[in-house]
Amino acid sequence: MPAVRPPDADPAAAHKGTILLVEDDAGLRRAALRTLTSRGYKVTEARDGIEALAIFAEHEGVIDLVVTDVVMPRMTGPKLIAELRARGVTVKAIYCSGYTFDMLDPRALDDGSFLSKPFSPDDLLNAVRTALAR
């Protein structure tokens, strides 16, 4: 009997969308990149908010979603999204953090969704699908 796979494990169930993944932990960034690209998302990576701003300035086409760590060197995820909005960029956001939501400033995260670290590949995919559907 063939193994039963959950519907999302089907390679034909690819998703569309361009995601900017902003994460200072290289291992976590690689794992998230593999998860997202395996489902058909186009992903661009940045190590921090400063690098993400440069990518936005040079990127041709639409970035549908920013998945960003909250606490990073040089520029935090909430500051990145605030800077993009100040530049007139409208983009959906998922904020990721190892800190619990109540330990963070909820006002800084009110324009996106929150994904607690550590997260599973399914947690990430579900958060991305939900954010893109908003």
mmCIF file of C-alpha atoms in Angstrom:
data_model
loop_
_atom_site.group_PDB
_atom_site.id
_atom_site.type_symbol
_atom_site.label_atom_id
_atom_site.label_comp_id
_atom_site.label_asym_id
_atom_site.label_seq_id
_atom_site.Cartn_x
_atom_site.Cartn_y
_atom_site.Cartn_z
ATOM 1 C CA MET A 1 0.000 0.000 0.000
ATOM 2 C CA PRO A 2 1.470 3.422 -0.935
ATOM 3 C CA ALA A 3 2.220 5.863 1.858
ATOM 4 C CA VAL A 4 -0.501 8.389 2.504
ATOM 5 C CA ARG A 5 0.823 11.907 2.290
ATOM 6 C CA PRO A 6 -0.904 14.980 3.644
ATOM 7 C CA PRO A 7 -2.312 17.104 0.817
ATOM 8 C CA ASP A 8 0.368 19.788 1.222
ATOM 9 C CA ALA A 9 3.164 17.227 0.802
ATOM 10 C CA ASP A 10 2.061 16.733 -2.802
ATOM 11 C CA PRO A 11 4.616 18.489 -5.051
ATOM 12 C CA ALA A 12 1.794 19.406 -7.401
ATOM 13 C CA ALA A 13 0.320 21.516 -4.598
ATOM 14 C CA ALA A 14 2.752 24.340 -5.336
ATOM 15 C CA HIS A 15 1.923 27.852 -4.237
ATOM 16 C CA LYS A 16 2.551 31.144 -5.906
ATOM 17 C CA GLY A 17 4.096 34.203 -4.372
ATOM 18 C CA THR A 18 7.348 36.013 -3.858
ATOM 19 C CA ILE A 19 8.667 36.101 -0.307
ATOM 20 C CA LEU A 20 11.495 38.082 1.230
ATOM 21 C CA LEU A 21 12.930 35.994 4.073
ATOM 22 C CA VAL A 22 14.823 38.127 6.611
ATOM 23 C CA GLU A 23 16.642 36.075 9.254
ATOM 24 C CA ASP A 24 20.060 36.524 10.859
ATOM 25 C CA ASP A 25 20.439 32.838 11.826
ATOM 26 C CA ALA A 26 21.915 31.192 8.707
ATOM 27 C CA GLY A 27 20.755 27.675 9.612
ATOM 28 C CA LEU A 28 17.170 28.739 10.220
ATOM 29 C CA ARG A 29 17.221 30.865 7.070
ATOM 30 C CA ARG A 30 18.388 27.869 4.974
ATOM 31 C CA ALA A 31 15.746 25.578 6.491
ATOM 32 C CA ALA A 32 12.954 28.099 5.875
ATOM 33 C CA LEU A 33 14.235 28.696 2.338
ATOM 34 C CA ARG A 34 14.132 24.954 1.567
ATOM 35 C CA THR A 35 10.631 24.637 3.008
ATOM 36 C CA LEU A 36 9.230 27.548 1.027
ATOM 37 C CA THR A 37 10.925 26.838 -2.297
ATOM 38 C CA SER A 38 9.886 23.183 -2.102
ATOM 39 C CA ARG A 39 6.285 24.400 -2.213
ATOM 40 C CA GLY A 40 6.802 26.667 -5.200
ATOM 41 C CA TYR A 41 7.335 30.021 -3.552
ATOM 42 C CA LYS A 42 9.995 32.295 -5.004
ATOM 43 C CA VAL A 43 12.194 33.365 -2.085
ATOM 44 C CA THR A 44 14.814 36.075 -1.747
ATOM 45 C CA GLU A 45 16.972 36.076 1.379
ATOM 46 C CA ALA A 46 18.373 38.821 3.575
ATOM 47 C CA ARG A 47 20.454 38.574 6.748
ATOM 48 C CA ASP A 48 18.982 41.669 8.382
ATOM 49 C CA GLY A 49 16.734 44.661 7.838
ATOM 50 C CA ILE A 50 19.417 46.811 6.200
ATOM 51 C CA GLU A 51 20.088 44.131 3.582
ATOM 52 C CA ALA A 52 16.329 43.683 3.099
ATOM 53 C CA LEU A 53 15.897 47.395 2.353
ATOM 54 C CA ALA A 54 18.625 47.175 -0.295
ATOM 55 C CA ILE A 55 16.894 44.170 -1.848
ATOM 56 C CA PHE A 56 13.590 46.065 -2.002
ATOM 57 C CA ALA A 57 15.335 48.993 -3.697
ATOM 58 C CA GLU A 58 16.818 46.734 -6.383
ATOM 59 C CA HIS A 59 14.088 44.091 -6.739
ATOM 60 C CA GLU A 60 12.094 44.066 -9.932
ATOM 61 C CA GLY A 61 8.549 42.868 -9.507
ATOM 62 C CA VAL A 62 6.328 42.482 -6.492
ATOM 63 C CA ILE A 63 7.316 41.049 -3.132
ATOM 64 C CA ASP A 64 4.104 39.619 -1.737
ATOM 65 C CA LEU A 65 5.248 38.855 1.788
ATOM 66 C CA VAL A 66 8.097 39.579 4.190
ATOM 67 C CA VAL A 67 8.870 36.845 6.721
ATOM 68 C CA THR A 68 11.155 38.531 9.222
ATOM 69 C CA ASP A 69 12.826 37.827 12.513
ATOM 70 C CA VAL A 70 11.844 40.388 15.138
ATOM 71 C CA VAL A 71 15.221 40.819 16.851
ATOM 72 C CA MET A 72 18.236 41.178 14.533
ATOM 73 C CA PRO A 73 21.447 43.179 14.512
ATOM 74 C CA ARG A 74 21.480 46.505 12.669
ATOM 75 C CA MET A 75 17.686 46.719 12.139
ATOM 76 C CA THR A 76 14.784 44.862 13.725
ATOM 77 C CA GLY A 77 11.947 43.299 11.752
ATOM 78 C CA PRO A 78 9.333 45.816 12.971
ATOM 79 C CA LYS A 79 11.673 48.704 12.070
ATOM 80 C CA LEU A 80 12.163 47.175 8.598
ATOM 81 C CA ILE A 81 8.411 46.999 7.971
ATOM 82 C CA ALA A 82 7.923 50.530 9.344
ATOM 83 C CA GLU A 83 10.671 51.823 7.029
ATOM 84 C CA LEU A 84 9.105 50.087 4.022
ATOM 85 C CA ARG A 85 5.715 51.578 4.852
ATOM 86 C CA ALA A 86 7.310 55.024 5.250
ATOM 87 C CA ARG A 87 8.663 54.577 1.707
ATOM 88 C CA GLY A 88 5.158 53.811 0.440
ATOM 89 C CA VAL A 89 5.618 50.043 0.140
ATOM 90 C CA THR A 90 2.558 47.993 1.007
ATOM 91 C CA VAL A 91 3.576 44.469 1.950
ATOM 92 C CA LYS A 92 2.217 41.724 4.177
ATOM 93 C CA ALA A 93 4.407 40.631 7.080
ATOM 94 C CA ILE A 94 4.999 37.641 9.313
ATOM 95 C CA TYR A 95 7.107 38.369 12.387
ATOM 96 C CA CYS A 96 9.086 35.452 13.846
ATOM 97 C CA SER A 97 10.672 35.354 17.272
ATOM 98 C CA GLY A 98 11.974 33.077 19.964
ATOM 99 C CA TYR A 99 10.515 35.542 22.450
ATOM 100 C CA THR A 100 6.885 35.001 23.353
ATOM 101 C CA PHE A 101 4.418 37.476 21.924
ATOM 102 C CA ASP A 102 3.683 38.977 25.362
ATOM 103 C CA MET A 103 7.410 39.740 25.837
ATOM 104 C CA LEU A 104 7.418 41.901 22.695
ATOM 105 C CA ASP A 105 5.842 45.263 22.019
ATOM 106 C CA PRO A 106 2.533 44.257 20.410
ATOM 107 C CA ARG A 107 2.123 47.739 18.895
ATOM 108 C CA ALA A 108 5.215 47.078 16.779
ATOM 109 C CA LEU A 109 3.678 43.862 15.445
ATOM 110 C CA ASP A 110 0.083 44.974 14.900
ATOM 111 C CA ASP A 111 0.382 45.105 11.125
ATOM 112 C CA GLY A 112 1.399 41.476 10.632
ATOM 113 C CA SER A 113 1.059 38.001 12.017
ATOM 114 C CA PHE A 114 3.322 36.336 14.581
ATOM 115 C CA LEU A 115 5.089 32.972 14.313
ATOM 116 C CA SER A 116 6.798 31.676 17.423
ATOM 117 C CA LYS A 117 10.239 30.030 17.145
ATOM 118 C CA PRO A 118 11.028 27.253 16.962
ATOM 119 C CA PHE A 119 8.491 26.451 14.255
ATOM 120 C CA SER A 120 7.977 23.403 12.088
ATOM 121 C CA PRO A 121 7.918 23.470 8.294
ATOM 122 C CA ASP A 122 4.140 23.000 8.451
ATOM 123 C CA ASP A 123 3.810 25.930 10.895
ATOM 124 C CA LEU A 124 5.741 28.140 8.466
ATOM 125 C CA LEU A 125 3.738 27.022 5.435
ATOM 126 C CA ASN A 126 0.428 27.522 7.240
ATOM 127 C CA ALA A 127 1.456 31.018 8.378
ATOM 128 C CA VAL A 128 2.544 31.956 4.850
ATOM 129 C CA ARG A 129 -0.669 30.656 3.261
ATOM 130 C CA THR A 130 -2.757 32.527 5.830
ATOM 131 C CA ALA A 131 -0.822 35.770 5.406
ATOM 132 C CA LEU A 132 -0.993 35.670 1.619
ATOM 133 C CA ALA A 133 -4.741 35.006 1.742
ATOM 134 C CA ARG A 134 -5.372 38.163 3.829
#
